Short mmCIF file of C-alpha atoms in Angstrom, two decimals:
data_model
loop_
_atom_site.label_atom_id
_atom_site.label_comp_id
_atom_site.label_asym_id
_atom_site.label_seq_id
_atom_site.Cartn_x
_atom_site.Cartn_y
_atom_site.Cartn_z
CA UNK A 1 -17.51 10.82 1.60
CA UNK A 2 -13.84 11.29 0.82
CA UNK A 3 -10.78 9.71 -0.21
CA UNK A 4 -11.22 6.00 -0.96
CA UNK A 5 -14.03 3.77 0.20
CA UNK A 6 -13.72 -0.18 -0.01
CA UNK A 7 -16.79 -1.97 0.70
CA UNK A 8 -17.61 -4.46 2.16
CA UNK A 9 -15.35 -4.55 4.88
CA UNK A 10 -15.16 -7.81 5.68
CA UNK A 11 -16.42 -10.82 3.72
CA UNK A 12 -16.26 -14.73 4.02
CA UNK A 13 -17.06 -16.96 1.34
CA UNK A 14 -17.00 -20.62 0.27
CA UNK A 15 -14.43 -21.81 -2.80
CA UNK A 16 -17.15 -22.11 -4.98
CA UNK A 17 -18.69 -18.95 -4.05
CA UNK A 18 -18.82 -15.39 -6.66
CA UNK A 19 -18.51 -12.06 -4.65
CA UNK A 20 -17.49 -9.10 -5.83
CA UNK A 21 -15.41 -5.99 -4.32
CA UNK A 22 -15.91 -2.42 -4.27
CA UNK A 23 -13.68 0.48 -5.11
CA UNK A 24 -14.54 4.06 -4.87
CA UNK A 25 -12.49 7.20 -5.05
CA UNK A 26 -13.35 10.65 -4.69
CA UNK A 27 -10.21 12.18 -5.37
CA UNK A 28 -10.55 12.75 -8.98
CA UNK A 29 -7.67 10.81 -9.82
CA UNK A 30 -7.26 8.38 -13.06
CA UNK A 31 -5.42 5.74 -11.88
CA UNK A 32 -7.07 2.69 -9.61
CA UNK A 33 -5.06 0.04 -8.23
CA UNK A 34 -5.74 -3.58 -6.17
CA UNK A 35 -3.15 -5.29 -4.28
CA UNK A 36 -3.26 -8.28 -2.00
CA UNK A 37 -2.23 -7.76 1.61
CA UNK A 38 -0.92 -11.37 3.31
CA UNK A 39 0.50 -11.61 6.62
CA UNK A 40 4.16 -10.79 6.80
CA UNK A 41 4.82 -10.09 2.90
CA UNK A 42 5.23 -7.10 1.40
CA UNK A 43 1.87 -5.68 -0.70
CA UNK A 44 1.62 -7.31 -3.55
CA UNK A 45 0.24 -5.47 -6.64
CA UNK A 46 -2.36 -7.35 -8.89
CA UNK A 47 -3.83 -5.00 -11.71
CA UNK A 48 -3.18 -1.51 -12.42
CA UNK A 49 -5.98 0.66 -14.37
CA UNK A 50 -5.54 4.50 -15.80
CA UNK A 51 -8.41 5.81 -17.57
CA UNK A 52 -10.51 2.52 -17.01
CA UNK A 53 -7.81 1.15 -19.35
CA UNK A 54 -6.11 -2.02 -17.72
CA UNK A 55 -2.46 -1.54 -17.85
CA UNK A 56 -0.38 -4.03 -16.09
CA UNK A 57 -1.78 -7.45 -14.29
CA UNK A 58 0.65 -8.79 -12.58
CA UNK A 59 0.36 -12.73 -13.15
CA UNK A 60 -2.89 -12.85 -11.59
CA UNK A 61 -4.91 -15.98 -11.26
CA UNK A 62 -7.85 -16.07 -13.48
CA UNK A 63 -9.92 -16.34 -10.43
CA UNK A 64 -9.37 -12.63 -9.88
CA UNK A 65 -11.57 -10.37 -12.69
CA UNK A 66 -11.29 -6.91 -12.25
CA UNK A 67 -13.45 -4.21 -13.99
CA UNK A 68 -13.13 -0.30 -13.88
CA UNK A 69 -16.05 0.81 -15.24
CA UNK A 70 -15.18 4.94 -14.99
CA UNK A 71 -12.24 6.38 -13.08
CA UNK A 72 -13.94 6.26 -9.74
CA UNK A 73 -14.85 2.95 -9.56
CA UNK A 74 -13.21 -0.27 -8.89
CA UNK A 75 -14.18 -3.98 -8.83
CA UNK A 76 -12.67 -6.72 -8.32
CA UNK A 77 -14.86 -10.30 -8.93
CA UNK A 78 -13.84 -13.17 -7.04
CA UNK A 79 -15.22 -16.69 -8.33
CA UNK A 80 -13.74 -20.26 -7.25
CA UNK A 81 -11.51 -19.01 -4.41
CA UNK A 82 -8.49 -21.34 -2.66
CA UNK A 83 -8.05 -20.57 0.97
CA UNK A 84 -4.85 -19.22 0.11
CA UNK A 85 -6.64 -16.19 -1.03
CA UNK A 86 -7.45 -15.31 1.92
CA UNK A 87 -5.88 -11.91 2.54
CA UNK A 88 -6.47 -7.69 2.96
CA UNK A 89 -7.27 -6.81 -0.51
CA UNK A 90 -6.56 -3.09 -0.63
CA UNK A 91 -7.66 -0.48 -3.51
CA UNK A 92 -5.39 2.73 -4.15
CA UNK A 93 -6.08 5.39 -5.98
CA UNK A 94 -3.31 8.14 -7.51
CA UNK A 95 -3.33 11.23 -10.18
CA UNK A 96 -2.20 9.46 -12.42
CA UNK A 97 0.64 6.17 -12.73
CA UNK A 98 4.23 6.23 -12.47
CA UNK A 99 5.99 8.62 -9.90
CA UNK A 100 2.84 9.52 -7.93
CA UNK A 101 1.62 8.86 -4.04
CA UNK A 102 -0.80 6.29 -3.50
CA UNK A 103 -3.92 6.96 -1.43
CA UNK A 104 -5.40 3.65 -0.44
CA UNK A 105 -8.34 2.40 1.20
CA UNK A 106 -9.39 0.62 4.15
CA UNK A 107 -9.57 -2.77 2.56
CA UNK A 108 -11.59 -5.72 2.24
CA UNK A 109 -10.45 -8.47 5.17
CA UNK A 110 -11.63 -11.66 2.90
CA UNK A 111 -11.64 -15.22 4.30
CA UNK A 112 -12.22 -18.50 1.94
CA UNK A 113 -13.34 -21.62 3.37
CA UNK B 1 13.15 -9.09 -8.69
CA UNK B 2 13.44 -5.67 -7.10
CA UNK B 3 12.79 -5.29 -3.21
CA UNK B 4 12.95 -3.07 -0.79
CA UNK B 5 14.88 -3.98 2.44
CA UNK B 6 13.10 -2.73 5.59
CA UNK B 7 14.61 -2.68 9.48
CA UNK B 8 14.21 -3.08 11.83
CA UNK B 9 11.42 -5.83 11.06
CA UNK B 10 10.04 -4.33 14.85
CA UNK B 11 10.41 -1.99 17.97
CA UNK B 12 9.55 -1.88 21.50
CA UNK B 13 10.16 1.75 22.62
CA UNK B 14 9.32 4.08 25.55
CA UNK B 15 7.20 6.64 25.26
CA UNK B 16 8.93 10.09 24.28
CA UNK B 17 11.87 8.25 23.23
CA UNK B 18 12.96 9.00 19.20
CA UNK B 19 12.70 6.41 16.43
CA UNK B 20 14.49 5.76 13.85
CA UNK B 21 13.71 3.52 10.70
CA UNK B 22 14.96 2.46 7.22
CA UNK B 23 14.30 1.19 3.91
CA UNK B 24 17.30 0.39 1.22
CA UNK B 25 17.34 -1.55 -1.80
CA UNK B 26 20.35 -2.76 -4.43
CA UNK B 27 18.05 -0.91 -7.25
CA UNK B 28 17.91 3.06 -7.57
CA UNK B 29 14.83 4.64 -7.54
CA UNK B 30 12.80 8.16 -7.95
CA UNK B 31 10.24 8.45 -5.63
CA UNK B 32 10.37 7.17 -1.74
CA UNK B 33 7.03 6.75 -0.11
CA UNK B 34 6.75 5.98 3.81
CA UNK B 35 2.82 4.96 5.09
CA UNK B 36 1.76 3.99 8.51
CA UNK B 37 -0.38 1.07 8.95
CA UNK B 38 -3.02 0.88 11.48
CA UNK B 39 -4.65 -2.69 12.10
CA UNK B 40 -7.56 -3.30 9.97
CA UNK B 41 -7.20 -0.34 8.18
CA UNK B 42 -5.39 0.58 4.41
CA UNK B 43 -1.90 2.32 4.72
CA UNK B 44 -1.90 6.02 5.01
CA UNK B 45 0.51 8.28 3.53
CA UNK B 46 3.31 10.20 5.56
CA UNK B 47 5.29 11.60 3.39
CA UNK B 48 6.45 11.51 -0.12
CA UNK B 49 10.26 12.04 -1.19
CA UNK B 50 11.09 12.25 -4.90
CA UNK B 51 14.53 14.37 -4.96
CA UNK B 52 18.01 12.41 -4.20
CA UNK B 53 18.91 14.63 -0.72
CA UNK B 54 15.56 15.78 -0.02
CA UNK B 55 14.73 15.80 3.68
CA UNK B 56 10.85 16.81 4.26
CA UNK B 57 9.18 16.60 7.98
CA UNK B 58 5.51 15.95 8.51
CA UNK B 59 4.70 17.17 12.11
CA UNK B 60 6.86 14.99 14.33
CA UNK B 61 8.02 13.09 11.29
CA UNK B 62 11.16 13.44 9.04
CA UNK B 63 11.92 11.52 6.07
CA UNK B 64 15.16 11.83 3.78
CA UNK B 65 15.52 10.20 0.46
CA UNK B 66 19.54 8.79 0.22
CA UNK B 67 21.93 10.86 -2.29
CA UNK B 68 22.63 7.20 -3.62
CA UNK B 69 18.80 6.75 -3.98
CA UNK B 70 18.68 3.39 -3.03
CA UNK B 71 17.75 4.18 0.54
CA UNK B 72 15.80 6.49 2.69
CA UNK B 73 15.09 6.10 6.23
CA UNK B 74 12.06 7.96 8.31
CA UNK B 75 12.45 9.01 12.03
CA UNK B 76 9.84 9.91 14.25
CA UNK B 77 10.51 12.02 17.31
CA UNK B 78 9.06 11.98 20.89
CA UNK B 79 6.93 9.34 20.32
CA UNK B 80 3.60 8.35 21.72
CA UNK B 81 1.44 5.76 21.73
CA UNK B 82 -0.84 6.26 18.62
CA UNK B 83 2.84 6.16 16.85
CA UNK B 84 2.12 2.26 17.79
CA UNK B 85 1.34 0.86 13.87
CA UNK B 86 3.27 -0.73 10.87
CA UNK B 87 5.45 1.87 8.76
CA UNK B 88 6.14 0.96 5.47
CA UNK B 89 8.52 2.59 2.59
CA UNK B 90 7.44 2.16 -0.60
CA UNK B 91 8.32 3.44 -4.42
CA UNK B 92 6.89 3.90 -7.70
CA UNK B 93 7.89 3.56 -11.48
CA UNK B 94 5.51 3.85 -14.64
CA UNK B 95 3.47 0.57 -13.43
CA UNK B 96 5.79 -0.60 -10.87
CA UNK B 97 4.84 -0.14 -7.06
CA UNK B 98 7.11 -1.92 -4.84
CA UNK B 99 6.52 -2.00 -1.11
CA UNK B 100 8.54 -2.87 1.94
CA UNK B 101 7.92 -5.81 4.47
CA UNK B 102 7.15 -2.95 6.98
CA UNK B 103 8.46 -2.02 10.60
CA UNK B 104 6.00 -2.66 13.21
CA UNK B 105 6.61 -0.46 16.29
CA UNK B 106 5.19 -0.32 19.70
CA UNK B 107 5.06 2.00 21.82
CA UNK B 108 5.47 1.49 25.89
CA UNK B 109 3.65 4.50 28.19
#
């Protein structure tokens, strides 16, 4: 595979549910991102990891636990979800932070009930 | 907080017909980033500006970053209908990522 693969695609759980996402990039890069992805708002970043060192989470709910356990992977745990949360949470991948491209994947369509 | 200004917010346009889109923002920045959108799938890079000036084309795609580098706009010639998707400009800073609201064009045959 290539590039950046999100798994699963789509998922619905229940508010009092635990999932987890998956990240995986085979670019070789060092830097792993999530965002959130509502309708009609701009991308929202939520953590930013380089080197599977966290470096900037921005005012995330505690809900939300990421975990970068080497530079090619990505989680993200979800555990007592609103419905709010419901959104396209994308994963992005770049050489390294600061003033480089992004190379995202498909997503994760999630939907809390 | 910093944003980035988008518009149009969406276009209906014939077929062949050229496009023209733009992204500005009160803050300067160094990098401009456009990505196209398809539904149900992540954003995918078009093309990457990070020179004040700089004008860089990507097939039928041309992007120029504003001398003021607060703005940049993309424009996409002859289009056709797998143009149809959600373009978004974004930029980058040590930690800072800051997208657009996206323009979502259609495409008429």
């Amino acid at each position: 595979e290539t590039g950046v693969t999100q798994t699963p695609r789509h998922l619905v759980m229940g508010m009092t549910n635990k999932k987890s996402l998956k990240c995986e990039q085979h670019l070789g890069h060092n830097a792993m991102y999530w965002y959130k992805q509502s309708a009609k708002k701009p991308l929202e970043l939520m953590f930013v990891y380089s080197l599977e060192e966290r470096v900037e989470n921005n005012s995330v709910p505690s809900r939300f636990s990421p975990e970068c356990p080497n530079s090619s992977h990505l989680f993200l745990h979800l555990h007592t979800l609103q419905p709010e949360d419901s959104a396209l949470y994308l994963c992005a991948s770049s050489q390294e932070t600061g003033l480089y491209e992004q190379y995202f994947g498909p997503g994760t369509r999630l939907t809390v009930t | 907080g910093q944003q980035l200004n988008q518009s149009p917010q969406s276009m209906f346009i014939q077929e062949g017909e050229d496009v023209s889109m733009n992204c500005t923002s009160s803050s300067i920045f160094n990098t401009w980033l456009w990505y196209k959108q398809d539904p149900g799938e992540g954003p995918v890079l078009l093309i990457a500006l990070y020179k004040a000036g700089e004008l860089t084309s990507n097939g039928r795609l041309t992007a120029q970053f504003g001398i003021t580098r607060k703005d940049s706009f993309l424009n996409i010639s002859a289009s056709i209908p797998s143009d149809v998707g959600i373009y978004f400009c974004g930029t980058s800073g040590t930690y800072k990522y800051i997208f657009g609201t996206g323009t979502r064009l259609k495409v008429l045959a």
